[in-house]
mmCIF file with all atom_site columns, C-alpha atoms in Angstrom:
data_model
loop_
_atom_site.group_PDB
_atom_site.id
_atom_site.type_symbol
_atom_site.label_atom_id
_atom_site.label_alt_id
_atom_site.label_comp_id
_atom_site.label_asym_id
_atom_site.label_entity_id
_atom_site.label_seq_id
_atom_site.pdbx_PDB_ins_code
_atom_site.Cartn_x
_atom_site.Cartn_y
_atom_site.Cartn_z
_atom_site.occupancy
_atom_site.B_iso_or_equiv
_atom_site.pdbx_formal_charge
_atom_site.auth_seq_id
_atom_site.auth_comp_id
_atom_site.auth_asym_id
_atom_site.auth_atom_id
_atom_site.pdbx_PDB_model_num
ATOM 1   C CA . ILE A 1 1   ? 31.473  -8.886  -2.056  1.00 40.00 ? 1   ILE A CA 1
ATOM 2   C CA . THR A 1 2   ? 32.384  -9.486  1.577   1.00 36.00 ? 2   THR A CA 1
ATOM 3   C CA . ALA A 1 3   ? 34.450  -6.982  3.573   1.00 40.00 ? 3   ALA A CA 1
ATOM 4   C CA . GLY A 1 4   ? 35.108  -8.136  7.101   1.00 41.00 ? 4   GLY A CA 1
ATOM 5   C CA . GLU A 1 5   ? 31.710  -8.979  8.557   1.00 45.00 ? 5   GLU A CA 1
ATOM 6   C CA . ALA A 1 6   ? 29.743  -6.838  6.080   1.00 40.00 ? 6   ALA A CA 1
ATOM 7   C CA . THR A 1 7   ? 28.392  -8.223  2.841   1.00 38.00 ? 7   THR A CA 1
ATOM 8   C CA . PHE A 1 8   ? 27.567  -5.882  -0.005  1.00 37.00 ? 8   PHE A CA 1
ATOM 9   C CA . HIS A 1 9   ? 25.357  -6.737  -2.972  1.00 38.00 ? 9   HIS A CA 1
ATOM 10  C CA . PHE A 1 10  ? 25.956  -4.611  -6.016  1.00 36.00 ? 10  PHE A CA 1
ATOM 11  C CA . VAL A 1 11  ? 23.135  -4.089  -8.492  1.00 42.00 ? 11  VAL A CA 1
ATOM 12  C CA . PRO A 1 12  ? 23.661  -1.880  -11.539 1.00 44.00 ? 12  PRO A CA 1
ATOM 13  C CA . ASN A 1 13  ? 22.420  1.657   -10.926 1.00 49.00 ? 13  ASN A CA 1
ATOM 14  C CA . ILE A 1 14  ? 21.381  0.969   -7.306  1.00 47.00 ? 14  ILE A CA 1
ATOM 15  C CA . PRO A 1 15  ? 24.158  1.553   -4.767  1.00 45.00 ? 15  PRO A CA 1
ATOM 16  C CA . PRO A 1 16  ? 23.850  -0.609  -1.629  1.00 48.00 ? 16  PRO A CA 1
ATOM 17  C CA . THR A 1 17  ? 24.163  2.176   0.928   1.00 50.00 ? 17  THR A CA 1
ATOM 18  C CA . MET A 1 18  ? 21.540  4.684   -0.179  1.00 63.00 ? 18  MET A CA 1
ATOM 19  C CA . SER A 1 19  ? 19.092  6.367   2.181   1.00 89.00 ? 19  SER A CA 1
ATOM 20  C CA . TRP A 1 20  ? 15.373  5.620   1.808   1.00 93.00 ? 20  TRP A CA 1
ATOM 21  C CA . GLN A 1 21  ? 14.924  9.158   0.476   1.00 95.00 ? 21  GLN A CA 1
ATOM 22  C CA . SER A 1 22  ? 17.495  8.507   -2.260  1.00 95.00 ? 22  SER A CA 1
ATOM 23  C CA . TYR A 1 23  ? 15.395  5.620   -3.568  1.00 96.00 ? 23  TYR A CA 1
ATOM 24  C CA . ILE A 1 24  ? 12.442  8.009   -3.876  1.00 97.00 ? 24  ILE A CA 1
ATOM 25  C CA . ASP A 1 25  ? 14.407  10.832  -5.487  1.00 96.00 ? 25  ASP A CA 1
ATOM 26  C CA . GLU A 1 26  ? 16.687  8.867   -7.803  1.00 96.00 ? 26  GLU A CA 1
ATOM 27  C CA . HIS A 1 27  ? 15.032  5.566   -8.634  1.00 96.00 ? 27  HIS A CA 1
ATOM 28  C CA . LEU A 1 28  ? 11.388  6.608   -8.718  1.00 97.00 ? 28  LEU A CA 1
ATOM 29  C CA . LEU A 1 29  ? 11.038  10.342  -9.378  1.00 97.00 ? 29  LEU A CA 1
ATOM 30  C CA . GLY A 1 30  ? 14.319  10.442  -11.289 1.00 96.00 ? 30  GLY A CA 1
ATOM 31  C CA . THR A 1 31  ? 12.872  8.197   -13.986 1.00 97.00 ? 31  THR A CA 1
ATOM 32  C CA . LYS A 1 32  ? 10.186  10.795  -14.812 1.00 97.00 ? 32  LYS A CA 1
ATOM 33  C CA . GLN A 1 33  ? 7.720   7.872   -14.894 1.00 98.00 ? 33  GLN A CA 1
ATOM 34  C CA . VAL A 1 34  ? 6.521   8.422   -11.315 1.00 98.00 ? 34  VAL A CA 1
ATOM 35  C CA . THR A 1 35  ? 4.950   11.746  -10.292 1.00 98.00 ? 35  THR A CA 1
ATOM 36  C CA . ALA A 1 36  ? 5.138   11.221  -6.527  1.00 98.00 ? 36  ALA A CA 1
ATOM 37  C CA . ALA A 1 37  ? 6.166   8.364   -4.258  1.00 98.00 ? 37  ALA A CA 1
ATOM 38  C CA . ALA A 1 38  ? 6.502   7.105   -0.714  1.00 98.00 ? 38  ALA A CA 1
ATOM 39  C CA . ILE A 1 39  ? 8.147   4.220   1.076   1.00 97.00 ? 39  ILE A CA 1
ATOM 40  C CA . LEU A 1 40  ? 6.091   3.026   4.029   1.00 97.00 ? 40  LEU A CA 1
ATOM 41  C CA . GLY A 1 41  ? 6.757   0.543   6.764   1.00 96.00 ? 41  GLY A CA 1
ATOM 42  C CA . LEU A 1 42  ? 4.349   -2.390  7.067   1.00 95.00 ? 42  LEU A CA 1
ATOM 43  C CA . ASP A 1 43  ? 2.879   -0.569  10.076  1.00 95.00 ? 43  ASP A CA 1
ATOM 44  C CA . GLY A 1 44  ? 1.844   2.269   7.740   1.00 94.00 ? 44  GLY A CA 1
ATOM 45  C CA . ASN A 1 45  ? 4.419   4.797   8.942   1.00 95.00 ? 45  ASN A CA 1
ATOM 46  C CA . THR A 1 46  ? 6.339   6.796   6.339   1.00 95.00 ? 46  THR A CA 1
ATOM 47  C CA . TRP A 1 47  ? 10.044  6.086   5.848   1.00 96.00 ? 47  TRP A CA 1
ATOM 48  C CA . ALA A 1 48  ? 10.530  8.497   2.934   1.00 96.00 ? 48  ALA A CA 1
ATOM 49  C CA . THR A 1 49  ? 8.312   10.528  0.655   1.00 97.00 ? 49  THR A CA 1
ATOM 50  C CA . SER A 1 50  ? 8.419   12.979  -2.193  1.00 96.00 ? 50  SER A CA 1
ATOM 51  C CA . LYS A 1 51  ? 7.482   16.598  -1.533  1.00 94.00 ? 51  LYS A CA 1
ATOM 52  C CA . ASP A 1 52  ? 3.784   17.131  -0.834  1.00 91.00 ? 52  ASP A CA 1
ATOM 53  C CA . PHE A 1 53  ? 3.000   13.385  -0.927  1.00 95.00 ? 53  PHE A CA 1
ATOM 54  C CA . GLN A 1 54  ? 2.265   12.704  2.710   1.00 92.00 ? 54  GLN A CA 1
ATOM 55  C CA . VAL A 1 55  ? 0.538   9.353   3.176   1.00 95.00 ? 55  VAL A CA 1
ATOM 56  C CA . SER A 1 56  ? -1.092  9.174   6.606   1.00 96.00 ? 56  SER A CA 1
ATOM 57  C CA . ALA A 1 57  ? -0.248  6.256   8.904   1.00 95.00 ? 57  ALA A CA 1
ATOM 58  C CA . GLN A 1 58  ? -3.915  5.194   8.720   1.00 96.00 ? 58  GLN A CA 1
ATOM 59  C CA . GLU A 1 59  ? -3.837  5.150   4.899   1.00 97.00 ? 59  GLU A CA 1
ATOM 60  C CA . GLY A 1 60  ? -0.535  3.262   4.935   1.00 96.00 ? 60  GLY A CA 1
ATOM 61  C CA . LYS A 1 61  ? -1.841  0.695   7.420   1.00 96.00 ? 61  LYS A CA 1
ATOM 62  C CA . PHE A 1 62  ? -4.961  0.169   5.290   1.00 97.00 ? 62  PHE A CA 1
ATOM 63  C CA . LEU A 1 63  ? -2.707  -0.586  2.300   1.00 95.00 ? 63  LEU A CA 1
ATOM 64  C CA . ALA A 1 64  ? -0.540  -2.963  4.336   1.00 95.00 ? 64  ALA A CA 1
ATOM 65  C CA . ASP A 1 65  ? -3.607  -4.774  5.650   1.00 96.00 ? 65  ASP A CA 1
ATOM 66  C CA . ALA A 1 66  ? -4.940  -5.226  2.100   1.00 96.00 ? 66  ALA A CA 1
ATOM 67  C CA . TRP A 1 67  ? -2.504  -8.095  1.594   1.00 95.00 ? 67  TRP A CA 1
ATOM 68  C CA . LYS A 1 68  ? -3.806  -9.824  4.740   1.00 95.00 ? 68  LYS A CA 1
ATOM 69  C CA . ASP A 1 69  ? -7.476  -9.427  3.816   1.00 95.00 ? 69  ASP A CA 1
ATOM 70  C CA . PRO A 1 70  ? -8.122  -7.992  0.343   1.00 96.00 ? 70  PRO A CA 1
ATOM 71  C CA . SER A 1 71  ? -11.922 -7.891  0.721   1.00 96.00 ? 71  SER A CA 1
ATOM 72  C CA . LYS A 1 72  ? -12.022 -4.335  2.152   1.00 96.00 ? 72  LYS A CA 1
ATOM 73  C CA . VAL A 1 73  ? -9.794  -2.764  -0.476  1.00 97.00 ? 73  VAL A CA 1
ATOM 74  C CA . GLN A 1 74  ? -11.623 -4.640  -3.239  1.00 96.00 ? 74  GLN A CA 1
ATOM 75  C CA . ALA A 1 75  ? -15.007 -3.366  -2.017  1.00 96.00 ? 75  ALA A CA 1
ATOM 76  C CA . GLN A 1 76  ? -14.059 0.145   -0.863  1.00 95.00 ? 76  GLN A CA 1
ATOM 77  C CA . GLY A 1 77  ? -10.973 1.128   -2.805  1.00 97.00 ? 77  GLY A CA 1
ATOM 78  C CA . PHE A 1 78  ? -8.382  3.049   -0.794  1.00 97.00 ? 78  PHE A CA 1
ATOM 79  C CA . LYS A 1 79  ? -7.254  6.571   0.059   1.00 96.00 ? 79  LYS A CA 1
ATOM 80  C CA . ILE A 1 80  ? -3.890  8.216   -0.449  1.00 96.00 ? 80  ILE A CA 1
ATOM 81  C CA . LYS A 1 81  ? -3.503  11.844  0.659   1.00 93.00 ? 81  LYS A CA 1
ATOM 82  C CA . ASP A 1 82  ? -7.222  11.727  1.482   1.00 93.00 ? 82  ASP A CA 1
ATOM 83  C CA . GLU A 1 83  ? -8.030  11.074  -2.211  1.00 95.00 ? 83  GLU A CA 1
ATOM 84  C CA . LYS A 1 84  ? -10.064 7.965   -2.919  1.00 97.00 ? 84  LYS A CA 1
ATOM 85  C CA . PHE A 1 85  ? -8.757  5.529   -5.536  1.00 98.00 ? 85  PHE A CA 1
ATOM 86  C CA . MET A 1 86  ? -10.830 2.783   -7.109  1.00 98.00 ? 86  MET A CA 1
ATOM 87  C CA . PHE A 1 87  ? -9.386  -0.705  -6.685  1.00 97.00 ? 87  PHE A CA 1
ATOM 88  C CA . LEU A 1 88  ? -8.241  -2.152  -10.038 1.00 97.00 ? 88  LEU A CA 1
ATOM 89  C CA . SER A 1 89  ? -6.339  -5.339  -9.251  1.00 97.00 ? 89  SER A CA 1
ATOM 90  C CA . MET A 1 90  ? -4.003  -7.024  -6.846  1.00 97.00 ? 90  MET A CA 1
ATOM 91  C CA . THR A 1 91  ? -1.341  -9.751  -6.794  1.00 97.00 ? 91  THR A CA 1
ATOM 92  C CA . ASP A 1 92  ? 0.743   -11.269 -4.012  1.00 95.00 ? 92  ASP A CA 1
ATOM 93  C CA . HIS A 1 93  ? 3.007   -8.206  -4.163  1.00 96.00 ? 93  HIS A CA 1
ATOM 94  C CA . ALA A 1 94  ? 1.220   -5.455  -6.095  1.00 98.00 ? 94  ALA A CA 1
ATOM 95  C CA . LEU A 1 95  ? -1.892  -3.328  -5.648  1.00 98.00 ? 95  LEU A CA 1
ATOM 96  C CA . TYR A 1 96  ? -3.241  -1.008  -8.339  1.00 98.00 ? 96  TYR A CA 1
ATOM 97  C CA . GLY A 1 97  ? -5.787  1.795   -8.065  1.00 98.00 ? 97  GLY A CA 1
ATOM 98  C CA . LYS A 1 98  ? -7.136  4.542   -10.283 1.00 97.00 ? 98  LYS A CA 1
ATOM 99  C CA . LYS A 1 99  ? -8.866  7.896   -9.955  1.00 97.00 ? 99  LYS A CA 1
ATOM 100 C CA . GLY A 1 100 ? -9.800  9.411   -13.290 1.00 97.00 ? 100 GLY A CA 1
ATOM 101 C CA . SER A 1 101 ? -6.622  9.620   -15.366 1.00 97.00 ? 101 SER A CA 1
ATOM 102 C CA . THR A 1 102 ? -4.342  9.276   -12.338 1.00 97.00 ? 102 THR A CA 1
ATOM 103 C CA . GLY A 1 103 ? -3.393  6.186   -10.390 1.00 98.00 ? 103 GLY A CA 1
ATOM 104 C CA . ILE A 1 104 ? -1.447  4.391   -7.708  1.00 98.00 ? 104 ILE A CA 1
ATOM 105 C CA . CYS A 1 105 ? 0.850   1.387   -7.856  1.00 97.00 ? 105 CYS A CA 1
ATOM 106 C CA . ALA A 1 106 ? 1.832   -0.085  -4.490  1.00 98.00 ? 106 ALA A CA 1
ATOM 107 C CA . GLN A 1 107 ? 4.346   -2.914  -4.155  1.00 98.00 ? 107 GLN A CA 1
ATOM 108 C CA . LYS A 1 108 ? 4.809   -4.837  -0.902  1.00 97.00 ? 108 LYS A CA 1
ATOM 109 C CA . THR A 1 109 ? 8.205   -6.223  0.024   1.00 97.00 ? 109 THR A CA 1
ATOM 110 C CA . LYS A 1 110 ? 9.401   -8.079  3.125   1.00 96.00 ? 110 LYS A CA 1
ATOM 111 C CA . MET A 1 111 ? 9.826   -4.852  5.131   1.00 95.00 ? 111 MET A CA 1
ATOM 112 C CA . CYS A 1 112 ? 7.996   -2.052  3.342   1.00 97.00 ? 112 CYS A CA 1
ATOM 113 C CA . ILE A 1 113 ? 5.498   -0.831  0.774   1.00 97.00 ? 113 ILE A CA 1
ATOM 114 C CA . ILE A 1 114 ? 6.660   1.278   -2.154  1.00 98.00 ? 114 ILE A CA 1
ATOM 115 C CA . VAL A 1 115 ? 3.895   3.580   -3.387  1.00 98.00 ? 115 VAL A CA 1
ATOM 116 C CA . GLY A 1 116 ? 4.083   5.269   -6.771  1.00 98.00 ? 116 GLY A CA 1
ATOM 117 C CA . TYR A 1 117 ? 1.580   7.860   -7.973  1.00 98.00 ? 117 TYR A CA 1
ATOM 118 C CA . TYR A 1 118 ? 1.198   8.856   -11.614 1.00 98.00 ? 118 TYR A CA 1
ATOM 119 C CA . ASP A 1 119 ? -0.645  11.842  -13.024 1.00 97.00 ? 119 ASP A CA 1
ATOM 120 C CA . ASP A 1 120 ? -2.389  12.264  -16.377 1.00 97.00 ? 120 ASP A CA 1
ATOM 121 C CA . LYS A 1 121 ? 0.927   12.892  -18.180 1.00 97.00 ? 121 LYS A CA 1
ATOM 122 C CA . ILE A 1 122 ? 2.289   9.404   -17.399 1.00 97.00 ? 122 ILE A CA 1
ATOM 123 C CA . VAL A 1 123 ? 1.053   6.037   -18.636 1.00 95.00 ? 123 VAL A CA 1
ATOM 124 C CA . GLY A 1 124 ? 0.126   3.844   -15.680 1.00 95.00 ? 124 GLY A CA 1
ATOM 125 C CA . GLY A 1 125 ? 2.075   0.860   -16.990 1.00 96.00 ? 125 GLY A CA 1
ATOM 126 C CA . GLN A 1 126 ? 5.286   2.907   -17.046 1.00 97.00 ? 126 GLN A CA 1
ATOM 127 C CA . CYS A 1 127 ? 4.861   3.887   -13.384 1.00 97.00 ? 127 CYS A CA 1
ATOM 128 C CA . ASN A 1 128 ? 4.007   0.290   -12.484 1.00 97.00 ? 128 ASN A CA 1
ATOM 129 C CA . ALA A 1 129 ? 7.165   -0.978  -14.189 1.00 97.00 ? 129 ALA A CA 1
ATOM 130 C CA . VAL A 1 130 ? 9.441   1.480   -12.358 1.00 97.00 ? 130 VAL A CA 1
ATOM 131 C CA . VAL A 1 131 ? 7.895   0.794   -8.942  1.00 98.00 ? 131 VAL A CA 1
ATOM 132 C CA . GLY A 1 132 ? 7.955   -2.947  -9.643  1.00 97.00 ? 132 GLY A CA 1
ATOM 133 C CA . LYS A 1 133 ? 11.629  -2.891  -10.619 1.00 97.00 ? 133 LYS A CA 1
ATOM 134 C CA . LEU A 1 134 ? 12.619  -1.160  -7.389  1.00 97.00 ? 134 LEU A CA 1
ATOM 135 C CA . ALA A 1 135 ? 10.409  -3.506  -5.347  1.00 97.00 ? 135 ALA A CA 1
ATOM 136 C CA . ASP A 1 136 ? 12.014  -6.525  -7.034  1.00 97.00 ? 136 ASP A CA 1
ATOM 137 C CA . TRP A 1 137 ? 15.445  -5.210  -6.065  1.00 96.00 ? 137 TRP A CA 1
ATOM 138 C CA . PHE A 1 138 ? 14.283  -4.685  -2.472  1.00 96.00 ? 138 PHE A CA 1
ATOM 139 C CA . ARG A 1 139 ? 12.928  -8.251  -2.333  1.00 96.00 ? 139 ARG A CA 1
ATOM 140 C CA . GLU A 1 140 ? 16.095  -9.736  -3.831  1.00 96.00 ? 140 GLU A CA 1
ATOM 141 C CA . ASN A 1 141 ? 18.141  -7.926  -1.173  1.00 93.00 ? 141 ASN A CA 1
ATOM 142 C CA . GLY A 1 142 ? 16.035  -8.839  1.848   1.00 92.00 ? 142 GLY A CA 1
ATOM 143 C CA . TYR A 1 143 ? 14.045  -5.644  2.206   1.00 92.00 ? 143 TYR A CA 1
#
């Protein structure tokens, strides 16, 4: 829909004018399939995060750089909140890690990285699907 010079893209259940924090609260945590989450810029800085899930800029930058050169993350794993996660797999857009019965799903888009954390009460595939769905929407809408 075009209104004057602004163009709006409507996607079911995802309003076009939400804050970054709303995506965390409503579309990740609100599903009950993601325990904690963050949206990071490609420079590693945090745009939005759930309570008590502070990803350092250094940790975020390490994740962002994994798509440029995956050899480090494949060999070393990665840290989130100073907890080390074992590298599981990676695609052009997704990075998966595990620590015991918990795990991380990170999805890279044009402008950001969406990080979802799941605890032992959530199946990893469910968290991955929710984070992936939001990342797909971001990609389709230029984010």
